[in-house]
Each structure stands twice: as C-alpha cells, then as structure tokens.
Tab-separated table of C-alpha atoms and ligand atoms in Angstrom:
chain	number	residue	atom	x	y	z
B	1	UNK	CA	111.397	99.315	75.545
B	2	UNK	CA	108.608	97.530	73.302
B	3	UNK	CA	106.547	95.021	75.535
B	4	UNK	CA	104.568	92.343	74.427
B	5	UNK	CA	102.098	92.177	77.472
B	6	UNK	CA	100.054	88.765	77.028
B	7	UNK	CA	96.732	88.520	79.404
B	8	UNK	CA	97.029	92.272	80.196
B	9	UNK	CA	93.506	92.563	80.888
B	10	UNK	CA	93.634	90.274	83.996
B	11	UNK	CA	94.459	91.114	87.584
B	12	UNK	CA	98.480	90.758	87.572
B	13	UNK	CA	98.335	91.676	83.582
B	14	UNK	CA	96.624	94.989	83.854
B	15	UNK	CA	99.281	95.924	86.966
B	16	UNK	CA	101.978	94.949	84.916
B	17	UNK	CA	100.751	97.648	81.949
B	18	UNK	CA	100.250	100.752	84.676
B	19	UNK	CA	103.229	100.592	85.744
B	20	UNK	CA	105.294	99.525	82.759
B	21	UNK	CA	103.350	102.550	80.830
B	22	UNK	CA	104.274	105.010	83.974
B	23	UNK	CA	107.737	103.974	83.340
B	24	UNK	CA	108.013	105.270	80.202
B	25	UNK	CA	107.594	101.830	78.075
B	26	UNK	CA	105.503	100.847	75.199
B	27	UNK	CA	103.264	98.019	75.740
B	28	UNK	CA	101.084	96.032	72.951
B	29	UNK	CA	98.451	94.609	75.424
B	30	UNK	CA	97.523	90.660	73.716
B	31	UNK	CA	94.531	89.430	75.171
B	32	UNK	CA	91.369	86.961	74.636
B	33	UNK	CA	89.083	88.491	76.829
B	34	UNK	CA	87.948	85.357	78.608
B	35	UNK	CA	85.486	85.875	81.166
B	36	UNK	CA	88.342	86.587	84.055
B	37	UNK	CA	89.380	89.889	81.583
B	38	UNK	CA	88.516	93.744	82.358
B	39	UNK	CA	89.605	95.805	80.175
B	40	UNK	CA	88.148	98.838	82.622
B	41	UNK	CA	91.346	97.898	84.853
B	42	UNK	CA	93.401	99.562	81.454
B	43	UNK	CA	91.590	103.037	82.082
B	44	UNK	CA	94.283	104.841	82.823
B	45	UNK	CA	96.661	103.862	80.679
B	46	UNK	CA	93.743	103.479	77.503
B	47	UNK	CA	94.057	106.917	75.836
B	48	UNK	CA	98.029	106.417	76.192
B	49	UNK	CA	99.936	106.387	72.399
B	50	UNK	CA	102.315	104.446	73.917
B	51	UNK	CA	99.583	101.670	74.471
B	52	UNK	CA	98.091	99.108	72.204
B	53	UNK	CA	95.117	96.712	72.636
B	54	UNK	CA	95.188	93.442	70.172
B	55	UNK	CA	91.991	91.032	71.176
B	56	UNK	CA	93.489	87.888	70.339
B	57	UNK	CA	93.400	84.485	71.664
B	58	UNK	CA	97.039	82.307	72.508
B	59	UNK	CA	95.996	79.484	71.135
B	60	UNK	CA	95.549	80.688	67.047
B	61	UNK	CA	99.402	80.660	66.244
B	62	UNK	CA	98.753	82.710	62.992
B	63	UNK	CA	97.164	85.838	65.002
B	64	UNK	CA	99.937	85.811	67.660
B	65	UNK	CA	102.420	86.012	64.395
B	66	UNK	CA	100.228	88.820	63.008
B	67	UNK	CA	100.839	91.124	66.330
B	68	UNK	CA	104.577	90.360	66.675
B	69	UNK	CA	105.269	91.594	62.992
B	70	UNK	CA	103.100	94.642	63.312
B	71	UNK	CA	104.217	95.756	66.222
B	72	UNK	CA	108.028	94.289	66.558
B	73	UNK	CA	108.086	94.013	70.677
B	74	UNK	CA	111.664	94.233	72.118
B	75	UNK	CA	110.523	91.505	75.205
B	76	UNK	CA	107.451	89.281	75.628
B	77	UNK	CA	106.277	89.337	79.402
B	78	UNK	CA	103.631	86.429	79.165
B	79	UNK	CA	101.012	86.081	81.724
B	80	UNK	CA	97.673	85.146	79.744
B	81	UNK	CA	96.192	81.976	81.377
B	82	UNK	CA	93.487	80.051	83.078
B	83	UNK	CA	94.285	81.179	86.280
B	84	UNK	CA	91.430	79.734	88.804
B	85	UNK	CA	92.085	75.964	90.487
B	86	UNK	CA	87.959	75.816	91.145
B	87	UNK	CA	87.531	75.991	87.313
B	88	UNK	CA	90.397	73.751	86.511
B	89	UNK	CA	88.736	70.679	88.658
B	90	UNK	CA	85.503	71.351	87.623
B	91	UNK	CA	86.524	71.914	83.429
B	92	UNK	CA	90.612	71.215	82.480
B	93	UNK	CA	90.196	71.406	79.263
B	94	UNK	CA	90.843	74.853	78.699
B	95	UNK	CA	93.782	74.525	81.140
B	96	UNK	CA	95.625	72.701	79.049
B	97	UNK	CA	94.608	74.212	75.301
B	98	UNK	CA	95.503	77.944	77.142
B	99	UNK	CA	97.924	77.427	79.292
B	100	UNK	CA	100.046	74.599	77.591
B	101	UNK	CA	99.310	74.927	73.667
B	102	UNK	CA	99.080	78.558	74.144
B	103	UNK	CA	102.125	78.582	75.833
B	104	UNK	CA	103.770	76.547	72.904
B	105	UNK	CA	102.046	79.107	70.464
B	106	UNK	CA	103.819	81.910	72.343
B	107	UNK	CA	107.191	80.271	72.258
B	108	UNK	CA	107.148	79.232	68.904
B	109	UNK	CA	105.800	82.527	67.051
B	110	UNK	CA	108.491	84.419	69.449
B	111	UNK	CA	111.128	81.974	68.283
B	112	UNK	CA	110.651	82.921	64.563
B	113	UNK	CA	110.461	86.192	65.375
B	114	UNK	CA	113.558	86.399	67.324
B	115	UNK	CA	115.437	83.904	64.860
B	116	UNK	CA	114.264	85.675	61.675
B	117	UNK	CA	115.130	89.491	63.579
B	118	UNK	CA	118.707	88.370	63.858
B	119	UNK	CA	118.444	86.998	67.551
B	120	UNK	CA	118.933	90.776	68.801
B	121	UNK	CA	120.944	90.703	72.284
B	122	UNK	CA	118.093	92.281	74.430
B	123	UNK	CA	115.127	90.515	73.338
B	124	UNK	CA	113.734	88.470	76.176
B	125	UNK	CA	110.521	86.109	76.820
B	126	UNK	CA	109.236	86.424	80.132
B	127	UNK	CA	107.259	83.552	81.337
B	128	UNK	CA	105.250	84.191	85.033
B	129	UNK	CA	104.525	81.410	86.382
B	130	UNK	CA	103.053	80.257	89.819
B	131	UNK	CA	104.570	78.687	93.101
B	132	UNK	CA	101.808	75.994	92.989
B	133	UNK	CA	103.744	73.879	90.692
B	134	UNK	CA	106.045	73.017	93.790
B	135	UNK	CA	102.988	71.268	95.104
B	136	UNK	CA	102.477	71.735	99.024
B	137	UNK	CA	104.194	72.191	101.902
B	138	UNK	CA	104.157	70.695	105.777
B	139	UNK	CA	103.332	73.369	108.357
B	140	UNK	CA	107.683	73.588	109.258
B	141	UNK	CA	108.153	77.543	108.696
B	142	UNK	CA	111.917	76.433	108.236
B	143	UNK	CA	110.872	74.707	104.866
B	144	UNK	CA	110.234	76.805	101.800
B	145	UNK	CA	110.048	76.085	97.940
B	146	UNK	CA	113.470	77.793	96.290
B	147	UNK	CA	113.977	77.461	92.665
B	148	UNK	CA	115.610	74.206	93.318
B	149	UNK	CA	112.294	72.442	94.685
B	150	UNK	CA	111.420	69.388	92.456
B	151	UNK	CA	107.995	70.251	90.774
B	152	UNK	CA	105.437	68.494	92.028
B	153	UNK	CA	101.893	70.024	90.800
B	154	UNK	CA	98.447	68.262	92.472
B	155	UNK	CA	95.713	70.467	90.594
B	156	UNK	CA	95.233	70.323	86.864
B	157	UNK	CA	95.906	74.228	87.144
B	158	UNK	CA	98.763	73.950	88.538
B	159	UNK	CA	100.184	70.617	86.382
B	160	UNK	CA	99.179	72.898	83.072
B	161	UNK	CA	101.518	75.510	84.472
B	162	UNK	CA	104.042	73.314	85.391
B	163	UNK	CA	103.552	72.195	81.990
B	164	UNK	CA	104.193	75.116	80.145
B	165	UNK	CA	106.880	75.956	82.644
B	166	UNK	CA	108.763	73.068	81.358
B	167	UNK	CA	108.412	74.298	77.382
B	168	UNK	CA	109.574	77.477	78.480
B	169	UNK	CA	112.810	75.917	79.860
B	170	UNK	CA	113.220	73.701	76.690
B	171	UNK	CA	112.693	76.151	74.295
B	172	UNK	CA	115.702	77.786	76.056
B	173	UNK	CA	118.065	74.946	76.187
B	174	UNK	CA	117.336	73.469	72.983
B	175	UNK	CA	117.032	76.931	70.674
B	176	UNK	CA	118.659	79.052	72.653
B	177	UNK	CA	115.602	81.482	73.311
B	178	UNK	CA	116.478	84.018	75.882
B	179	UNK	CA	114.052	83.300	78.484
B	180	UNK	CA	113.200	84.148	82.103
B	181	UNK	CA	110.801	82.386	83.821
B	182	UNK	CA	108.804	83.966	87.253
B	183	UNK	CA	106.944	81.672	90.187
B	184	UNK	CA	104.844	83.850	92.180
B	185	UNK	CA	103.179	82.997	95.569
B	186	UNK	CA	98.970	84.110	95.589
B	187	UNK	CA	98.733	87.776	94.629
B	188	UNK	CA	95.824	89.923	96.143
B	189	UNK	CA	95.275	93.773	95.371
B	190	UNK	CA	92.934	96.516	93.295
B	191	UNK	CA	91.027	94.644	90.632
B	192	UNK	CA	91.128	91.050	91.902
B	193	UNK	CA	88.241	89.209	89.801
B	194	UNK	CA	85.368	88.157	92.477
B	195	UNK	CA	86.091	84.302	92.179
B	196	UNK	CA	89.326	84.510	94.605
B	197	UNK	CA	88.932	84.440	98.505
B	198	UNK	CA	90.043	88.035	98.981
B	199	UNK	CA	87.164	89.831	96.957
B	200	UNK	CA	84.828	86.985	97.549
B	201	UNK	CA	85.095	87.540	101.378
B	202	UNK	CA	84.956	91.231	101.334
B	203	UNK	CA	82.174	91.478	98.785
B	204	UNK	CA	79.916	88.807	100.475
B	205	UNK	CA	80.699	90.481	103.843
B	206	UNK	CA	79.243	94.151	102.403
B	207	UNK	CA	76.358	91.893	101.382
B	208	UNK	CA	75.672	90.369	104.909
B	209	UNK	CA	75.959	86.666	103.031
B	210	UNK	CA	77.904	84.043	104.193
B	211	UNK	CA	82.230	84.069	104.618
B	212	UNK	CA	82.890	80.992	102.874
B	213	UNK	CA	86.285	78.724	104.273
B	214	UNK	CA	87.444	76.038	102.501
B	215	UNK	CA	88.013	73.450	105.250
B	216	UNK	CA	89.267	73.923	108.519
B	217	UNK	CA	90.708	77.435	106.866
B	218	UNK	CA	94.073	75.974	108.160
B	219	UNK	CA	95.704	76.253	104.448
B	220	UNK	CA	98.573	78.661	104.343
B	221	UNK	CA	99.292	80.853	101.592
B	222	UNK	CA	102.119	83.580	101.473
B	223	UNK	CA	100.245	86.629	100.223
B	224	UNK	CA	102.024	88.990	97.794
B	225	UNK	CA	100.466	92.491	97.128
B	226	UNK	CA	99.952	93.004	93.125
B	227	UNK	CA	101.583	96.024	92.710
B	228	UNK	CA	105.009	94.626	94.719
B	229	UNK	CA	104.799	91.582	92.292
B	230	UNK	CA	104.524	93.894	89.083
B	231	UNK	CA	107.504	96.133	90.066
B	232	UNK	CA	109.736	92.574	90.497
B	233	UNK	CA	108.198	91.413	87.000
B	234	UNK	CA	109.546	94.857	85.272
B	235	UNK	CA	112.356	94.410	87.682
B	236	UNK	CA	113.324	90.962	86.461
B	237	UNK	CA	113.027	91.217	82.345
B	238	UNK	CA	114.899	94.026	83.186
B	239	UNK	CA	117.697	93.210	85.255
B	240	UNK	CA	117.150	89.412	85.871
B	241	UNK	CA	120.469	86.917	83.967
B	242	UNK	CA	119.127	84.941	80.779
B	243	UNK	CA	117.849	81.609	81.646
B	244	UNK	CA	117.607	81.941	85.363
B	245	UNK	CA	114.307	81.564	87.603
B	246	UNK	CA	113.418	83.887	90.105
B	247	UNK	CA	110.679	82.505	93.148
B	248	UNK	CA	108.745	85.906	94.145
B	249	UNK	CA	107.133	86.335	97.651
B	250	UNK	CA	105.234	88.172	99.868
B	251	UNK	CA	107.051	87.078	103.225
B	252	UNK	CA	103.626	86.754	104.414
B	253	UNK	CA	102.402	83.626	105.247
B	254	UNK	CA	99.019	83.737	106.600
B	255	UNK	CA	96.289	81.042	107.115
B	256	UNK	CA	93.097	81.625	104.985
B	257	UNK	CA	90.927	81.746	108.330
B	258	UNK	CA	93.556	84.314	109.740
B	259	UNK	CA	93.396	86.300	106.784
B	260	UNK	CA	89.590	86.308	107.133
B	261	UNK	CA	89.534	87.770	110.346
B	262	UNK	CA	91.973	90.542	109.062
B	263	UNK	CA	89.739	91.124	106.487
B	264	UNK	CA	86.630	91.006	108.862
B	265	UNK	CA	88.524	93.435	111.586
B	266	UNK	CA	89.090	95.942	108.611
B	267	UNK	CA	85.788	96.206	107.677
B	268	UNK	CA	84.544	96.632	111.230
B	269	UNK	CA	86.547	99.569	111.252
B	270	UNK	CA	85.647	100.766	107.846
B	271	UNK	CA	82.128	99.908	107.550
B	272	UNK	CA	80.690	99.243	110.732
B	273	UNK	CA	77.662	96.727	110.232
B	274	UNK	CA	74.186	98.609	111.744
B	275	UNK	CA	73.521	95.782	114.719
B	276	UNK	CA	77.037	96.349	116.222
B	277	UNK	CA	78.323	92.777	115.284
B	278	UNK	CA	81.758	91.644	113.693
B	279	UNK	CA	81.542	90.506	110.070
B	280	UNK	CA	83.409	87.701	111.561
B	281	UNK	CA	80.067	86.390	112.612
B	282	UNK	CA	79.350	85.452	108.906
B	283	UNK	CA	82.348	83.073	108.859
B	284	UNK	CA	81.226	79.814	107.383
B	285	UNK	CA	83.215	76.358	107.479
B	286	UNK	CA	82.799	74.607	103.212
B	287	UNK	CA	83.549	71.466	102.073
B	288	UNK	CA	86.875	71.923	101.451
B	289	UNK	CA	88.523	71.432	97.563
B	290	UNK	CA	89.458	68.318	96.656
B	291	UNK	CA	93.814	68.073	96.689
B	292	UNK	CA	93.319	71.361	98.615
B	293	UNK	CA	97.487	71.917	98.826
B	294	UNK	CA	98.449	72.559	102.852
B	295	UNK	CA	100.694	74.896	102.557
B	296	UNK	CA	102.495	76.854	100.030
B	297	UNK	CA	105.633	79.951	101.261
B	298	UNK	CA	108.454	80.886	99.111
B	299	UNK	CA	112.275	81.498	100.027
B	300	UNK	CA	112.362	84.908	98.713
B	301	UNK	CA	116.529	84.765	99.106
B	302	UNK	CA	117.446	84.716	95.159
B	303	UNK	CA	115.674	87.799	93.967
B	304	UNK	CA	116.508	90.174	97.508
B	305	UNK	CA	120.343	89.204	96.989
B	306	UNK	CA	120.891	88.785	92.865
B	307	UNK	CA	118.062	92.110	92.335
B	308	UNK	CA	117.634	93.589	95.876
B	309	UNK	CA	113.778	93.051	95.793
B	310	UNK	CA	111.820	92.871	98.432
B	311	UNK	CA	107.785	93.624	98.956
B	312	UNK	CA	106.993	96.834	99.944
B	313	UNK	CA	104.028	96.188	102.359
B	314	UNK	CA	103.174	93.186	104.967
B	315	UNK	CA	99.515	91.445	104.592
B	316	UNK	CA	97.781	94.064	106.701
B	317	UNK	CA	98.796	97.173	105.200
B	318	UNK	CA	98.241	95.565	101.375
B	319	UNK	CA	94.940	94.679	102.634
B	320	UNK	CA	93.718	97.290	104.506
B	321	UNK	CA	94.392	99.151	101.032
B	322	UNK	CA	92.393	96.416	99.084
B	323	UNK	CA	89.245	96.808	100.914
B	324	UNK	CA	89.926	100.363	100.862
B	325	UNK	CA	89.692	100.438	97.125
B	326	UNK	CA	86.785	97.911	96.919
B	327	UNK	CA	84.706	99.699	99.281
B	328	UNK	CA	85.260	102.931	96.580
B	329	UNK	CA	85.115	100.920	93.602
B	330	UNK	CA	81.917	99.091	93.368
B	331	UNK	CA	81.445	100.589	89.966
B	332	UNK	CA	84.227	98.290	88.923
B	333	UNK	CA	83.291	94.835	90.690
B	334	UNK	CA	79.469	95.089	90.572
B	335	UNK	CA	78.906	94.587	87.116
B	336	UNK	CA	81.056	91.559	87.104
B	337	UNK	CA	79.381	90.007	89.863
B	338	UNK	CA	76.592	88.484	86.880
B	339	UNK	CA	79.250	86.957	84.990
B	340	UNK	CA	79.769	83.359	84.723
B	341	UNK	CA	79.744	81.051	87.486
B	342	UNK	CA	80.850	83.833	89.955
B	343	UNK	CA	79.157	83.649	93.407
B	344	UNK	CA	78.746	79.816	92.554
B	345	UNK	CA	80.738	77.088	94.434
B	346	UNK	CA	82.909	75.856	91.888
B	347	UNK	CA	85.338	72.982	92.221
B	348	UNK	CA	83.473	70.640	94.550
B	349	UNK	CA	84.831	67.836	92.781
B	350	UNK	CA	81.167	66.597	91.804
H	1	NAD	P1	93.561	86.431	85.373
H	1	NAD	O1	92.693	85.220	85.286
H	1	NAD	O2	93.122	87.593	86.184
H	1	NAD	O3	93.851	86.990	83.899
H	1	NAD	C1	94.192	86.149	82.844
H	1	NAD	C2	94.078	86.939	81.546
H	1	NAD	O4	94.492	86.076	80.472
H	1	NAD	C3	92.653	87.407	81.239
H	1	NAD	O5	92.656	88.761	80.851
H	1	NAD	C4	92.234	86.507	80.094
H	1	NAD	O6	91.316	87.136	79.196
H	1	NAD	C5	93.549	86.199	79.420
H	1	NAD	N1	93.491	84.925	78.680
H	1	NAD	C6	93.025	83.730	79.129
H	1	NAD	N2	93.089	82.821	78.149
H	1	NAD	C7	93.621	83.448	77.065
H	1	NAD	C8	93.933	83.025	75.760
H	1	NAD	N3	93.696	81.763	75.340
H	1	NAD	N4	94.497	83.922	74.900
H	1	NAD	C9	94.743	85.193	75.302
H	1	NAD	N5	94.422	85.663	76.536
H	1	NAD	C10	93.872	84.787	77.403
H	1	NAD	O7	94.981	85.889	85.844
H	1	NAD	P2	96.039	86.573	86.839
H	1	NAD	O8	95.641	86.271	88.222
H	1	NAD	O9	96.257	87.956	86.401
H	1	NAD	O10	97.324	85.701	86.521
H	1	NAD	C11	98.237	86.092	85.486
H	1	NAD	C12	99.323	85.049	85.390
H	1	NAD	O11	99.987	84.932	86.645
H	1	NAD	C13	98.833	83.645	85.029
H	1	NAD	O12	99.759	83.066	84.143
H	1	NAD	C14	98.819	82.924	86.356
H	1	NAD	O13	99.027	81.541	86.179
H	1	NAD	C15	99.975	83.581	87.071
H	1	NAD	N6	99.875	83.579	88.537
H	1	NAD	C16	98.819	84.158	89.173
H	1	NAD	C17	98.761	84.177	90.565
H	1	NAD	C18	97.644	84.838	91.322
H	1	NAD	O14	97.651	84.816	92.558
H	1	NAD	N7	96.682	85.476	90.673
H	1	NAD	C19	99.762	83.548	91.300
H	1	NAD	C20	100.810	82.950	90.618
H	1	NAD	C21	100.863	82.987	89.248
C-alpha cells in the first residue's frame, strides 16, 4: 500500500512512518517543517526506497496536487497540524490557516484525485484527530467521551480540530469521500518535542531546574504510548468500516501531578541526583492555563470490540521506556532545546 503520510516529521507522524515502512508499505512523507518537525526522528527509515520526503506546506493547494499526481498514494493518513494548546492561546492564527484551511486543502486536492482516478474501492483519507474536541470531563471515572459525545472544544486548538473534524465528515456525506476519522487521548513516547509536560519534566529534572505544574496538577489526562497509537492508526485505515470514527485510548488515566511523581521516582532510580534527594523536590505549582480542561478519558469499547485493539503497555511501563530513551538520546533533544519559544512559559493568557 501507497501512503500519503501528512506531518510525518512530528512526534505521532514520524511513528506512524517506522512502522508503516517496517510493514512493508510505501510512504510519501508531506511535511512543512514547522518548528515542532524533526526530520532526525525519520533516520531509520531515510535511506529506505520505499520512502519519500516532499517539504511542503498544507495550506498551498497547488503543491499538495503536485505530490498526489507524482506519487499516486493508495490512502492519505493526515496528521500535519498545530498541535500545542500553549501556542494556540498565545497565537491562533496559524491554528486555524493549518489545521482548518489545510485541512480543506487536503480534502479537496484528495477529492479530485480520487474523483478523477475513478473513485478506486480502497482509497481511503484518514483524518487523526484529538479527544480534546469533546471538551472536559467531571472527575466520575464512570463517564467517558465515546464517539457519540457532542463536541464541545474550549481551546482554539482544540475548536480548529474540531473544525476540521467537521469538513472531514462533510466531505464524506456530501461527496462521498471514503473517510475515517481518529480521536486520540494525549500521546507520550520516543521523540516527544520538549514543549509537552512529559519531556519538559524529565529534561528540566536532568537539569536540576524547576518541575513546572499547571495548577493544582489535579487535571487528568488518559495517557496513550505513541507506538500503541500508531499500530491502531495502521490498524484502522486498514481494517476500520468507511465513514466510521474510532475514539483511541490509553486506559490510563493519570493526574498530571501523579504522573510527575512517576516520572520523578523513575529517574531516582535511573539517575540518582548526587545530594541523595528525590527529583520530586523540584516540583513547582504555575499559574495554571487559562480554560485548562479538568479532565479528559476515552471509552476505548468501539475499537477493542469492532478491531480487537487494545494498548500494549500501562503508564508506567510506557514511561519508564520514555525516560529510558531520553536519558540515551540527548543527541536528539538537545539541539532542539534553542528552538523557538521552548523552555518559555507559553499560554499564560497575557
Ligand atoms: P507535532 O506538532 O509533533 O507534528 C506536527 C507536524 O505537522 C510537524 O512535523 C509539522 O512540521 C507539520 N506541519 C505543521 N503545519 C504544517 C503545514 N501547514 N503543512 C504541512 N505540515 C505541517 O504533532 P503530533 O503531536 O505528532 O500530532 C499529530 C496529529 O495528531 C495532529 O493532527 C494532532 O492534532 C493529533 N493529536 C495529537 C495528540 C498528542 O498527544 N500529541 C493527541 C491527539 C491528537
């Protein structure tokens, strides 16, 4: 199979490619290179003949038609976006230009492509989306978002995605474009950018600075390990029914301050710090983000029963093996600790 990977030098992107390229597919990697991108996470799968890099950027409709009639892709799987709620409150614009005109750009060029190739069978656009756009949850572990939970986004982030979410469905009913569309809880793993909490903590925790919390750290996330989530993606263009959306979790709800300490008790054990102290000791209380949603956990029912997936690791194991592989990887994040606004509180609201 011929992928169209958009965004495939982000975090989720670039696990999407290793695997789909160990699995025997062809991938045409589509991708701006925005300062979230890394093409370094592609090493492995650079040299590969079945692998193709096109630096392009979503929103210029003519270059996205250029790379789907060079390299005819059986399936899109599209994941390029601005992907960080900080940057959204503190600049939207680019939120909405990438996420929703892009997205329109990406429906529209795959729409003449399909229409114009016959409207082969197989052909499929993938849309991954996030869990946010259900907005937030109270602290009942009995209530979870399932595909049937009105949207409800708070954050421009998540309102541009719930945005393009909503072309993606259109597109579908009104032109009959064979789509799938994805909402994924928060993903953490091997090559998470330094902006998000998980490489934030355990970077600034090698560095002896503070462990910034947002609030009371009482905000509940349900933590997916990136590699699970990219064996579900391949899992669901490939198996998943036409038009039908599939809510993907980690079943591994977690408050941010409890995932801290994990992250703080794994490092005591990996790296001891020289005075005999817990990196829990750096744990600092922030003002907190503005809309900062409570709570978000996904019913994982539809995709266990209809595919019979289900993550492969809980919260401690996936992270034990993410600060295992920062902790032997600074090569990777150190140079990308100088790019733009990274270490910098961003989305104060101010
Ligand atoms: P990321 O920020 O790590 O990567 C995004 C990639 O998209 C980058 O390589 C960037 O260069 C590219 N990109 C941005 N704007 C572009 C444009 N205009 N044209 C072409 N490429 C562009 O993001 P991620 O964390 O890998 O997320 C991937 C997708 O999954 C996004 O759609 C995001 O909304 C969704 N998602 C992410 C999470 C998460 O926890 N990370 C959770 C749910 C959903």
């Amino acid at each position: 199979m011929k992928i169209l990977v958009t965004g495939g030098a982000g975090f989720i992107g670039s696990a999407v490619i290793r695997l789909a390229i160990s699995r025997g597919h062809s991938v045409i990697n589509l991708d701006a290179l925005t300062y979230a991108a890394c093409l370094e996470n592609l090493a492995a799968v650079a040299d590969n003949p079945t692998y193709a890099f096109e630096h392009a950027d979503i929103r210029n409709r003519p270059e996205i038609d250029r790379i789907f009639g060079k390299h005819q892709p059986d399936m899109v799987m599209h994941l390029a976006a601005e992907s960080h709620v900080d940057r959204s409150i503190d600049g939207p614009g680019t939120f909405m230009e990438t996420n929703i005109l892009g997205t329109f750009n990406m429906l529209e060029a795959a729409r003449k492509y399909w229409a114009e190739g016959g409207k082969p069978d197989g052909f499929r656009f993938h849309h991954i989306s996030t869990d946010e756009v259900y907005g937030s949850l109270p602290p009942d572990p009995e209530v979870q978002f399932t595909e049937d939970t009105p949207y409800d986004p708070r954050s421009p982030y998540s309102a541009s995605k719930a945005s393009s979410d909503h072309l993606v469905r259109a597109w579908a009913e009104t032109y009959g474009l064979p789509v799938l569309v994805t909402n994924c809880s928060n993903n953490y793993g091997p090559y998470h950018f330094p902006e998000k909490l998980i490489p934030v903590v355990t970077l600034n925790a090698l560095h002896g600075k503070p462990l910034p919390i947002y609030g009371d750290g009482s905000n509940v996330r349900d933590w997916l390990y990136v590699e699970d989530h990219a064996e579900a993606l391949l899992l669901v263009i490939e198996r998943g029914e036409v038009g039908r959306t599939y809510n993907i979790g980690g079943e591994n709800e977690r408050s941010n301050l409890q995932l801290v300490e994990t992250i703080c008790g794994i490092l005591d054990r990996l790296r001891p710090r020289g005075d005999g102290s817990s990196y829990s000791e750096l744990i600092t209380f922030v003002a907190d983000r503005p809309g900062h949603d409570a709570r978000y956990a996904i019913d994982p029912s539809r995709i266990r029963e209809e595919l019979g997936w289900r993550p492969s690791v809980t919260v401690e194991e996936g992270l034990e093996r993410t600060v295992r592989w920062y902790l032997d990887n600074e090569d990777w994040w150190r140079p990308l600790l100088s790019r733009q606004g990274v270490g910098q509180r961003l989305g104060t609201g101010r």
